[in-house]
Structures are given as C-alpha cells and as structure tokens.
Amino acid sequence: MPAMNNILSKWVPVSERSRSLALVYSGMYLGSVIGFAFSPLLIDSFGWSSVFYSFGSLGSAWLVIWLNQAYSSPLEDPDLSSEERNLLLGNNISKEPVTTIPWREILSKPPVWALIVSHFCHNWGTFILLTWMPTYYHQVLKFNLTESGLFCVLPWLTMALSSNLGGWIADSLVTRGLSVTIVRKGVLLGLSNTAGVLAGVFGTAATGYLLQHGSLRNLLKRYERGSWDDVFGVSVTLYIVGTVVWNLFSTGEKIVD
C-alpha cells in the first residue's frame, strides 16, 4: 500500500489523485467481495485448500504481469509517447531519492500522530469485518456457510462504491480551489500502515477474547449477544475517536522537507 501511493504520486496529476487512489484501493474491497462470494462455493465443492490454491495462483499471475508492465515513474516506461511523458512529468515535481529519514522530526509532528491514530482506529473495524463477520453471521444469525459469504460482501461492496464516489468529490473540490488540507489530509502511509496492521492483530485477538469471555459486566445468561455487542461497541468507539483525532490534528500541507 505505501508503494501504491508513491507510484500514483508520480503517475497522476494532483487534480486527479483522489479518484485514482480511490479506484486503486477499491480493488482491495472488490477483491474481498469476490473472495467472500466464491470461497464458500470452492469449499463446498473442493475443500478448504482450494481457496488458498485459487487465490495464491491469482496472486502469482498478477506478480508476473506487474513485473513486466509496471514502472516506478514515467521516465522508466519505454512505451510512453513523448507527449504523454511530458504531460505527466509537467504535473509532478521531480526530487532526488531520500537517503536519510528524519524520524525525530517526523514523530514530533501532531499530524503524523493523527494519521497513525486514525489508521489504527480504521483498521481495527476493517479487520474485524474481514475476519469475524462470517462467524457472526453463522453463530448469531444462523446462516449457513454460503449465506454467510454472500452477506459478508455487503460492507466491502459499500466501501468500494463510497470510496470511488468520495474520490471524485474530493478531486472536484480541489479543482474548484478548496484547500488540500480540507479535502485530502495525511501522506505518511508507510508509517501509519504499521499501526494499521497492529490494529488487525490486536483487534482480531481482542474480538476472540470478548467472544470467549465477554466483558466484566457480561452475565452468563446473555453471553453470546453481550459479547458481540462489546465487539461492535469497541469498533464504533474507535471509529469515532479516529474521526475526531483526524479532523482536529491532521493536515494536507507539507510539514517535513
């Protein structure tokens, strides 16, 4: 994911960057939609291992295409015409590669921590959707394996559609002169994604703990429902915290040279 942002910054003009990022990231959501939709069918027909073989094979095919067709910048693509190359390079500022990362300066900036906190809070809920929703549909709503998979696609399909809509709206606002800080905040995805991955680790484990033990206020007679209430309650709280921190402290302006 950090590499995707870096590549798009070189290939896409600023006025089109939000929609491009949204389109690229929606691939992750649509992949989840396809995965949840087809995995139950594969499991029923060929067993669990077929899921890993199928998606692993697709990943390998993608890698071959990527290595042969993707380039880090317009300067490296031999198939670009001179007009295309000049257009792309004219919309981006070329800089020398960074050799020393000023970690102390970066970590002293409130917007950086706003990005880290927001990414952590966002990924907590995202990984719970990814890992625990089939269990929720099966245990609580009593759906079978195929029905669980089909219902699991709904949050991811919604994210794919809303992210692309948001990207187009954001680019339209930038084109009309609205501040980039208001429209598009944060840029240190590599650093914040580390926090996001940790949210996936802790969120998935915490969900399992809540489902097995419940919270201290949980009574045994309301064990199942109460535990899931706690899971969703924590996720919603973190989403709200992340949103508040993001809007109060983040910025889209340059803060580190």
PDB file of C-alpha atoms in Angstrom:
ATOM      1  CA  MET A   1       0.000   0.000   0.000  1.00  0.00           C
ATOM      2  CA  PRO A   2       2.725   2.572   0.721  1.00  0.00           C
ATOM      3  CA  ALA A   3       4.212   1.794  -2.712  1.00  0.00           C
ATOM      4  CA  MET A   4       0.863   2.424  -4.398  1.00  0.00           C
ATOM      5  CA  ASN A   5       0.703   5.965  -3.033  1.00  0.00           C
ATOM      6  CA  ASN A   6       4.273   6.639  -4.099  1.00  0.00           C
ATOM      7  CA  ILE A   7       3.714   5.368  -7.641  1.00  0.00           C
ATOM      8  CA  LEU A   8       0.449   7.243  -8.104  1.00  0.00           C
ATOM      9  CA  SER A   9       2.089  10.477  -6.952  1.00  0.00           C
ATOM     10  CA  LYS A  10       4.415  10.156  -9.969  1.00  0.00           C
ATOM     11  CA  TRP A  11       1.869   8.964 -12.490  1.00  0.00           C
ATOM     12  CA  VAL A  12      -1.229  11.025 -11.649  1.00  0.00           C
ATOM     13  CA  PRO A  13      -1.715  14.832 -11.573  1.00  0.00           C
ATOM     14  CA  VAL A  14      -2.751  16.333  -8.229  1.00  0.00           C
ATOM     15  CA  SER A  15      -6.204  17.239  -9.519  1.00  0.00           C
ATOM     16  CA  GLU A  16      -6.922  13.568 -10.315  1.00  0.00           C
ATOM     17  CA  ARG A  17      -5.133  11.893  -7.423  1.00  0.00           C
ATOM     18  CA  SER A  18      -8.043  11.347  -5.036  1.00  0.00           C
ATOM     19  CA  ARG A  19     -10.144   9.480  -7.568  1.00  0.00           C
ATOM     20  CA  SER A  20      -7.123   7.442  -8.668  1.00  0.00           C
ATOM     21  CA  LEU A  21      -6.324   6.407  -5.104  1.00  0.00           C
ATOM     22  CA  ALA A  22      -9.972   5.568  -4.506  1.00  0.00           C
ATOM     23  CA  LEU A  23     -10.095   3.428  -7.643  1.00  0.00           C
ATOM     24  CA  VAL A  24      -6.917   1.552  -6.740  1.00  0.00           C
ATOM     25  CA  TYR A  25      -7.941   0.962  -3.128  1.00  0.00           C
ATOM     26  CA  SER A  26     -11.410  -0.148  -4.169  1.00  0.00           C
ATOM     27  CA  GLY A  27      -9.668  -3.123  -5.767  1.00  0.00           C
ATOM     28  CA  MET A  28      -8.959  -4.346  -2.241  1.00  0.00           C
ATOM     29  CA  TYR A  29     -12.636  -4.029  -1.340  1.00  0.00           C
ATOM     30  CA  LEU A  30     -13.830  -5.672  -4.559  1.00  0.00           C
ATOM     31  CA  GLY A  31     -11.311  -8.456  -4.024  1.00  0.00           C
ATOM     32  CA  SER A  32     -12.892  -9.078  -0.629  1.00  0.00           C
ATOM     33  CA  VAL A  33     -16.324  -9.115  -2.266  1.00  0.00           C
ATOM     34  CA  ILE A  34     -15.218 -11.747  -4.786  1.00  0.00           C
ATOM     35  CA  GLY A  35     -13.352 -13.723  -2.134  1.00  0.00           C
ATOM     36  CA  PHE A  36     -16.294 -13.872   0.252  1.00  0.00           C
ATOM     37  CA  ALA A  37     -18.698 -14.706  -2.575  1.00  0.00           C
ATOM     38  CA  PHE A  38     -16.695 -17.546  -4.126  1.00  0.00           C
ATOM     39  CA  SER A  39     -14.908 -19.051  -1.121  1.00  0.00           C
ATOM     40  CA  PRO A  40     -17.963 -20.921   0.227  1.00  0.00           C
ATOM     41  CA  LEU A  41     -18.601 -22.375  -3.223  1.00  0.00           C
ATOM     42  CA  LEU A  42     -14.990 -23.517  -3.523  1.00  0.00           C
ATOM     43  CA  ILE A  43     -15.041 -25.009  -0.015  1.00  0.00           C
ATOM     44  CA  ASP A  44     -18.271 -26.898  -0.670  1.00  0.00           C
ATOM     45  CA  SER A  45     -17.002 -28.289  -3.974  1.00  0.00           C
ATOM     46  CA  PHE A  46     -13.275 -28.827  -3.453  1.00  0.00           C
ATOM     47  CA  GLY A  47     -12.446 -28.310   0.235  1.00  0.00           C
ATOM     48  CA  TRP A  48     -10.615 -25.614   2.201  1.00  0.00           C
ATOM     49  CA  SER A  49      -7.323 -25.962   0.370  1.00  0.00           C
ATOM     50  CA  SER A  50      -8.913 -24.914  -2.929  1.00  0.00           C
ATOM     51  CA  VAL A  51      -9.371 -21.376  -1.604  1.00  0.00           C
ATOM     52  CA  PHE A  52      -5.664 -20.951  -0.939  1.00  0.00           C
ATOM     53  CA  TYR A  53      -4.611 -22.587  -4.201  1.00  0.00           C
ATOM     54  CA  SER A  54      -7.023 -20.451  -6.226  1.00  0.00           C
ATOM     55  CA  PHE A  55      -6.160 -17.078  -4.715  1.00  0.00           C
ATOM     56  CA  GLY A  56      -2.477 -17.941  -4.486  1.00  0.00           C
ATOM     57  CA  SER A  57      -2.459 -18.738  -8.201  1.00  0.00           C
ATOM     58  CA  LEU A  58      -4.169 -15.442  -8.991  1.00  0.00           C
ATOM     59  CA  GLY A  59      -1.568 -13.614  -6.924  1.00  0.00           C
ATOM     60  CA  SER A  60       1.245 -15.328  -8.782  1.00  0.00           C
ATOM     61  CA  ALA A  61      -0.292 -14.418 -12.152  1.00  0.00           C
ATOM     62  CA  TRP A  62      -0.655 -10.809 -11.010  1.00  0.00           C
ATOM     63  CA  LEU A  63       3.001 -10.718  -9.959  1.00  0.00           C
ATOM     64  CA  VAL A  64       4.162 -11.803 -13.407  1.00  0.00           C
ATOM     65  CA  ILE A  65       2.055  -9.103 -15.086  1.00  0.00           C
ATOM     66  CA  TRP A  66       3.213  -6.480 -12.575  1.00  0.00           C
ATOM     67  CA  LEU A  67       6.889  -7.222 -13.051  1.00  0.00           C
ATOM     68  CA  ASN A  68       6.530  -6.954 -16.823  1.00  0.00           C
ATOM     69  CA  GLN A  69       4.156  -4.000 -17.135  1.00  0.00           C
ATOM     70  CA  ALA A  70       4.591  -1.713 -14.107  1.00  0.00           C
ATOM     71  CA  TYR A  71       7.146   1.103 -13.922  1.00  0.00           C
ATOM     72  CA  SER A  72       8.064   3.315 -10.987  1.00  0.00           C
ATOM     73  CA  SER A  73       7.829   6.557 -12.976  1.00  0.00           C
ATOM     74  CA  PRO A  74       7.022   7.843 -16.487  1.00  0.00           C
ATOM     75  CA  LEU A  75      10.754   8.184 -17.119  1.00  0.00           C
ATOM     76  CA  GLU A  76      11.172   4.407 -16.958  1.00  0.00           C
ATOM     77  CA  ASP A  77       8.268   3.383 -19.232  1.00  0.00           C
ATOM     78  CA  PRO A  78       9.519   2.757 -22.789  1.00  0.00           C
ATOM     79  CA  ASP A  79       6.010   2.557 -24.226  1.00  0.00           C
ATOM     80  CA  LEU A  80       5.001   6.132 -23.341  1.00  0.00           C
ATOM     81  CA  SER A  81       4.911   8.698 -26.096  1.00  0.00           C
ATOM     82  CA  SER A  82       6.877  11.898 -25.591  1.00  0.00           C
ATOM     83  CA  GLU A  83       3.605  13.841 -25.257  1.00  0.00           C
ATOM     84  CA  GLU A  84       2.342  11.550 -22.500  1.00  0.00           C
ATOM     85  CA  ARG A  85       5.677  11.651 -20.689  1.00  0.00           C
ATOM     86  CA  ASN A  86       5.889  15.450 -20.828  1.00  0.00           C
ATOM     87  CA  LEU A  87       2.322  15.775 -19.598  1.00  0.00           C
ATOM     88  CA  LEU A  88       2.919  13.519 -16.606  1.00  0.00           C
ATOM     89  CA  LEU A  89       6.290  14.997 -15.698  1.00  0.00           C
ATOM     90  CA  GLY A  90       4.917  18.525 -16.037  1.00  0.00           C
ATOM     91  CA  ASN A  91       2.341  17.825 -13.323  1.00  0.00           C
ATOM     92  CA  ASN A  92       4.818  16.411 -10.818  1.00  0.00           C
ATOM     93  CA  ILE A  93       7.908  17.766  -9.116  1.00  0.00           C
ATOM     94  CA  SER A  94      10.916  15.507  -9.530  1.00  0.00           C
ATOM     95  CA  LYS A  95      13.081  15.072  -6.449  1.00  0.00           C
ATOM     96  CA  GLU A  96      16.184  13.149  -5.549  1.00  0.00           C
ATOM     97  CA  PRO A  97      15.547   9.952  -3.551  1.00  0.00           C
ATOM     98  CA  VAL A  98      15.595  10.431   0.211  1.00  0.00           C
ATOM     99  CA  THR A  99      18.736   8.936   1.757  1.00  0.00           C
ATOM    100  CA  THR A 100      18.174   9.867   5.415  1.00  0.00           C
ATOM    101  CA  ILE A 101      14.751   9.814   7.037  1.00  0.00           C
ATOM    102  CA  PRO A 102      14.347  12.456   9.805  1.00  0.00           C
ATOM    103  CA  TRP A 103      12.469  10.180  12.190  1.00  0.00           C
ATOM    104  CA  ARG A 104      12.757  12.527  15.170  1.00  0.00           C
ATOM    105  CA  GLU A 105      11.266  15.421  13.215  1.00  0.00           C
ATOM    106  CA  ILE A 106       8.556  13.249  11.686  1.00  0.00           C
ATOM    107  CA  LEU A 107       7.455  11.779  15.010  1.00  0.00           C
ATOM    108  CA  SER A 108       7.371  15.223  16.627  1.00  0.00           C
ATOM    109  CA  LYS A 109       4.565  16.406  14.338  1.00  0.00           C
ATOM    110  CA  PRO A 110       0.947  16.164  15.599  1.00  0.00           C
ATOM    111  CA  PRO A 111      -0.430  15.494  12.078  1.00  0.00           C
ATOM    112  CA  VAL A 112       1.761  12.406  11.836  1.00  0.00           C
ATOM    113  CA  TRP A 113       0.320  11.012  15.050  1.00  0.00           C
ATOM    114  CA  ALA A 114      -3.167  11.946  13.884  1.00  0.00           C
ATOM    115  CA  LEU A 115      -2.578   9.806  10.803  1.00  0.00           C
ATOM    116  CA  ILE A 116      -1.224   6.901  12.867  1.00  0.00           C
ATOM    117  CA  VAL A 117      -4.113   7.003  15.351  1.00  0.00           C
ATOM    118  CA  SER A 118      -6.726   7.300  12.602  1.00  0.00           C
ATOM    119  CA  HIS A 119      -5.238   4.424  10.634  1.00  0.00           C
ATOM    120  CA  PHE A 120      -5.174   2.249  13.737  1.00  0.00           C
ATOM    121  CA  CYS A 121      -8.814   3.039  14.560  1.00  0.00           C
ATOM    122  CA  HIS A 122      -9.924   2.467  10.969  1.00  0.00           C
ATOM    123  CA  ASN A 123      -8.160  -0.856  10.579  1.00  0.00           C
ATOM    124  CA  TRP A 124      -9.499  -2.178  13.873  1.00  0.00           C
ATOM    125  CA  GLY A 125     -13.001  -2.254  12.449  1.00  0.00           C
ATOM    126  CA  THR A 126     -11.866  -3.245   8.963  1.00  0.00           C
ATOM    127  CA  PHE A 127     -10.042  -6.367  10.117  1.00  0.00           C
ATOM    128  CA  ILE A 128     -12.968  -7.379  12.304  1.00  0.00           C
ATOM    129  CA  LEU A 129     -15.194  -7.201   9.238  1.00  0.00           C
ATOM    130  CA  LEU A 130     -12.680  -9.246   7.302  1.00  0.00           C
ATOM    131  CA  THR A 131     -12.037 -11.971   9.854  1.00  0.00           C
ATOM    132  CA  TRP A 132     -15.099 -12.242  12.084  1.00  0.00           C
ATOM    133  CA  MET A 133     -18.186 -11.409  10.016  1.00  0.00           C
ATOM    134  CA  PRO A 134     -18.612 -14.966   8.662  1.00  0.00           C
ATOM    135  CA  THR A 135     -18.561 -16.220  12.260  1.00  0.00           C
ATOM    136  CA  TYR A 136     -21.113 -13.605  13.312  1.00  0.00           C
ATOM    137  CA  TYR A 137     -23.486 -14.479  10.500  1.00  0.00           C
ATOM    138  CA  HIS A 138     -23.145 -18.185  11.239  1.00  0.00           C
ATOM    139  CA  GLN A 139     -23.316 -18.155  15.049  1.00  0.00           C
ATOM    140  CA  VAL A 140     -25.718 -15.291  15.727  1.00  0.00           C
ATOM    141  CA  LEU A 141     -27.858 -15.013  12.596  1.00  0.00           C
ATOM    142  CA  LYS A 142     -27.723 -18.781  11.949  1.00  0.00           C
ATOM    143  CA  PHE A 143     -26.803 -18.500   8.289  1.00  0.00           C
ATOM    144  CA  ASN A 144     -25.109 -21.397   6.554  1.00  0.00           C
ATOM    145  CA  LEU A 145     -21.646 -21.119   5.016  1.00  0.00           C
ATOM    146  CA  THR A 146     -22.826 -19.906   1.599  1.00  0.00           C
ATOM    147  CA  GLU A 147     -25.267 -17.364   3.040  1.00  0.00           C
ATOM    148  CA  SER A 148     -22.580 -16.037   5.390  1.00  0.00           C
ATOM    149  CA  GLY A 149     -20.208 -15.466   2.493  1.00  0.00           C
ATOM    150  CA  LEU A 150     -22.817 -13.646   0.440  1.00  0.00           C
ATOM    151  CA  PHE A 151     -23.793 -11.321   3.288  1.00  0.00           C
ATOM    152  CA  CYS A 152     -20.147 -10.604   4.083  1.00  0.00           C
ATOM    153  CA  VAL A 153     -19.730  -8.923   0.698  1.00  0.00           C
ATOM    154  CA  LEU A 154     -22.120  -6.091   1.574  1.00  0.00           C
ATOM    155  CA  PRO A 155     -19.765  -3.962   3.748  1.00  0.00           C
ATOM    156  CA  TRP A 156     -16.944  -4.317   1.210  1.00  0.00           C
ATOM    157  CA  LEU A 157     -19.166  -3.520  -1.746  1.00  0.00           C
ATOM    158  CA  THR A 158     -20.381  -0.431   0.093  1.00  0.00           C
ATOM    159  CA  MET A 159     -16.786   0.649   0.771  1.00  0.00           C
ATOM    160  CA  ALA A 160     -15.834   0.175  -2.888  1.00  0.00           C
ATOM    161  CA  LEU A 161     -18.709   2.330  -4.105  1.00  0.00           C
ATOM    162  CA  SER A 162     -18.378   5.035  -1.447  1.00  0.00           C
ATOM    163  CA  SER A 163     -14.596   5.354  -1.804  1.00  0.00           C
ATOM    164  CA  ASN A 164     -14.864   5.981  -5.538  1.00  0.00           C
ATOM    165  CA  LEU A 165     -17.675   8.483  -5.023  1.00  0.00           C
ATOM    166  CA  GLY A 166     -15.612  10.233  -2.351  1.00  0.00           C
ATOM    167  CA  GLY A 167     -12.575  10.337  -4.636  1.00  0.00           C
ATOM    168  CA  TRP A 168     -14.488  12.066  -7.423  1.00  0.00           C
ATOM    169  CA  ILE A 169     -15.969  14.562  -4.985  1.00  0.00           C
ATOM    170  CA  ALA A 170     -12.548  15.301  -3.466  1.00  0.00           C
ATOM    171  CA  ASP A 171     -10.930  15.944  -6.853  1.00  0.00           C
ATOM    172  CA  SER A 172     -13.810  18.207  -7.835  1.00  0.00           C
ATOM    173  CA  LEU A 173     -13.290  20.258  -4.675  1.00  0.00           C
ATOM    174  CA  VAL A 174      -9.540  20.566  -5.297  1.00  0.00           C
ATOM    175  CA  THR A 175     -10.178  21.667  -8.894  1.00  0.00           C
ATOM    176  CA  ARG A 176     -12.539  24.357  -7.614  1.00  0.00           C
ATOM    177  CA  GLY A 177      -9.832  25.733  -5.338  1.00  0.00           C
ATOM    178  CA  LEU A 178     -10.668  24.213  -1.953  1.00  0.00           C
ATOM    179  CA  SER A 179      -7.656  23.691   0.318  1.00  0.00           C
ATOM    180  CA  VAL A 180      -5.930  20.320   0.032  1.00  0.00           C
ATOM    181  CA  THR A 181      -5.853  20.254   3.848  1.00  0.00           C
ATOM    182  CA  ILE A 182      -9.634  20.210   3.925  1.00  0.00           C
ATOM    183  CA  VAL A 183     -10.069  17.812   1.020  1.00  0.00           C
ATOM    184  CA  ARG A 184      -7.183  15.350   1.413  1.00  0.00           C
ATOM    185  CA  LYS A 185      -5.271  15.033   4.737  1.00  0.00           C
ATOM    186  CA  GLY A 186      -2.158  12.938   5.616  1.00  0.00           C
ATOM    187  CA  VAL A 187       0.636  11.263   3.470  1.00  0.00           C
ATOM    188  CA  LEU A 188       2.852   9.014   5.594  1.00  0.00           C
ATOM    189  CA  LEU A 189       1.055   5.780   4.774  1.00  0.00           C
ATOM    190  CA  GLY A 190       4.087   3.573   5.249  1.00  0.00           C
ATOM    191  CA  LEU A 191       4.421   4.629   8.881  1.00  0.00           C
ATOM    192  CA  SER A 192       0.734   4.654   9.680  1.00  0.00           C
ATOM    193  CA  ASN A 193       0.137   1.334   7.952  1.00  0.00           C
ATOM    194  CA  THR A 194       2.308  -0.278  10.617  1.00  0.00           C
ATOM    195  CA  ALA A 195      -0.198   0.923  13.202  1.00  0.00           C
ATOM    196  CA  GLY A 196      -2.980  -0.306  10.959  1.00  0.00           C
ATOM    197  CA  VAL A 197      -1.536  -3.802  10.822  1.00  0.00           C
ATOM    198  CA  LEU A 198      -1.161  -3.826  14.605  1.00  0.00           C
ATOM    199  CA  ALA A 199      -4.842  -2.918  14.831  1.00  0.00           C
ATOM    200  CA  GLY A 200      -5.590  -6.011  12.776  1.00  0.00           C
ATOM    201  CA  VAL A 201      -3.523  -8.173  15.110  1.00  0.00           C
ATOM    202  CA  PHE A 202      -4.926  -6.763  18.355  1.00  0.00           C
ATOM    203  CA  GLY A 203      -8.474  -6.277  17.042  1.00  0.00           C
ATOM    204  CA  THR A 204      -8.773  -9.846  15.811  1.00  0.00           C
ATOM    205  CA  ALA A 205      -7.359 -11.232  19.060  1.00  0.00           C
ATOM    206  CA  ALA A 206      -9.497  -8.927  21.225  1.00  0.00           C
ATOM    207  CA  THR A 207     -12.614  -9.997  19.358  1.00  0.00           C
ATOM    208  CA  GLY A 208     -11.834 -13.620  20.076  1.00  0.00           C
ATOM    209  CA  TYR A 209     -11.310 -12.812  23.760  1.00  0.00           C
ATOM    210  CA  LEU A 210     -14.590 -10.893  24.001  1.00  0.00           C
ATOM    211  CA  LEU A 211     -16.473 -13.715  22.324  1.00  0.00           C
ATOM    212  CA  GLN A 212     -14.966 -16.320  24.640  1.00  0.00           C
ATOM    213  CA  HIS A 213     -15.052 -14.450  27.943  1.00  0.00           C
ATOM    214  CA  GLY A 214     -17.232 -11.383  27.458  1.00  0.00           C
ATOM    215  CA  SER A 215     -16.675  -8.158  29.359  1.00  0.00           C
ATOM    216  CA  LEU A 216     -16.752  -7.850  33.145  1.00  0.00           C
ATOM    217  CA  ARG A 217     -20.292  -6.557  33.031  1.00  0.00           C
ATOM    218  CA  ASN A 218     -21.468  -9.536  30.959  1.00  0.00           C
ATOM    219  CA  LEU A 219     -23.721 -12.009  32.664  1.00  0.00           C
ATOM    220  CA  LEU A 220     -23.592 -15.639  31.622  1.00  0.00           C
ATOM    221  CA  LYS A 221     -27.217 -15.688  30.509  1.00  0.00           C
ATOM    222  CA  ARG A 222     -26.572 -13.007  27.873  1.00  0.00           C
ATOM    223  CA  TYR A 223     -23.148 -14.352  26.922  1.00  0.00           C
ATOM    224  CA  GLU A 224     -23.441 -14.613  23.137  1.00  0.00           C
ATOM    225  CA  ARG A 225     -25.336 -11.411  22.427  1.00  0.00           C
ATOM    226  CA  GLY A 226     -23.441  -9.392  25.004  1.00  0.00           C
ATOM    227  CA  SER A 227     -20.079 -10.449  23.634  1.00  0.00           C
ATOM    228  CA  TRP A 228     -20.955  -9.375  20.098  1.00  0.00           C
ATOM    229  CA  ASP A 229     -22.360  -6.120  21.463  1.00  0.00           C
ATOM    230  CA  ASP A 230     -18.988  -5.490  23.082  1.00  0.00           C
ATOM    231  CA  VAL A 231     -17.161  -6.261  19.825  1.00  0.00           C
ATOM    232  CA  PHE A 232     -19.208  -3.772  17.829  1.00  0.00           C
ATOM    233  CA  GLY A 233     -19.176  -1.229  20.651  1.00  0.00           C
ATOM    234  CA  VAL A 234     -15.368  -1.145  20.724  1.00  0.00           C
ATOM    235  CA  SER A 235     -15.212  -0.816  16.934  1.00  0.00           C
ATOM    236  CA  VAL A 236     -17.698   2.047  16.793  1.00  0.00           C
ATOM    237  CA  THR A 237     -15.912   3.868  19.613  1.00  0.00           C
ATOM    238  CA  LEU A 238     -12.570   3.597  17.829  1.00  0.00           C
ATOM    239  CA  TYR A 239     -14.090   4.792  14.556  1.00  0.00           C
ATOM    240  CA  ILE A 240     -15.420   7.884  16.350  1.00  0.00           C
ATOM    241  CA  VAL A 241     -12.093   8.522  18.107  1.00  0.00           C
ATOM    242  CA  GLY A 242     -10.200   8.190  14.841  1.00  0.00           C
ATOM    243  CA  THR A 243     -12.545  10.596  13.080  1.00  0.00           C
ATOM    244  CA  VAL A 244     -12.257  13.222  15.807  1.00  0.00           C
ATOM    245  CA  VAL A 245      -8.454  12.996  16.002  1.00  0.00           C
ATOM    246  CA  TRP A 246      -8.168  13.127  12.203  1.00  0.00           C
ATOM    247  CA  ASN A 247     -10.291  16.257  11.844  1.00  0.00           C
ATOM    248  CA  LEU A 248      -8.660  18.076  14.752  1.00  0.00           C
ATOM    249  CA  PHE A 249      -4.970  17.463  14.123  1.00  0.00           C
ATOM    250  CA  SER A 250      -4.286  16.273  10.566  1.00  0.00           C
ATOM    251  CA  THR A 251      -3.185  18.434   7.650  1.00  0.00           C
ATOM    252  CA  GLY A 252      -2.658  18.074   3.914  1.00  0.00           C
ATOM    253  CA  GLU A 253       0.069  20.683   3.791  1.00  0.00           C
ATOM    254  CA  LYS A 254       3.791  19.992   3.757  1.00  0.00           C
ATOM    255  CA  ILE A 255       5.232  19.667   7.266  1.00  0.00           C
ATOM    256  CA  VAL A 256       8.559  17.872   6.642  1.00  0.00           C
ATOM    257  CA  ASP A 257      11.088  18.584   3.887  1.00  0.00           C
TER     258      ASP A 257
END
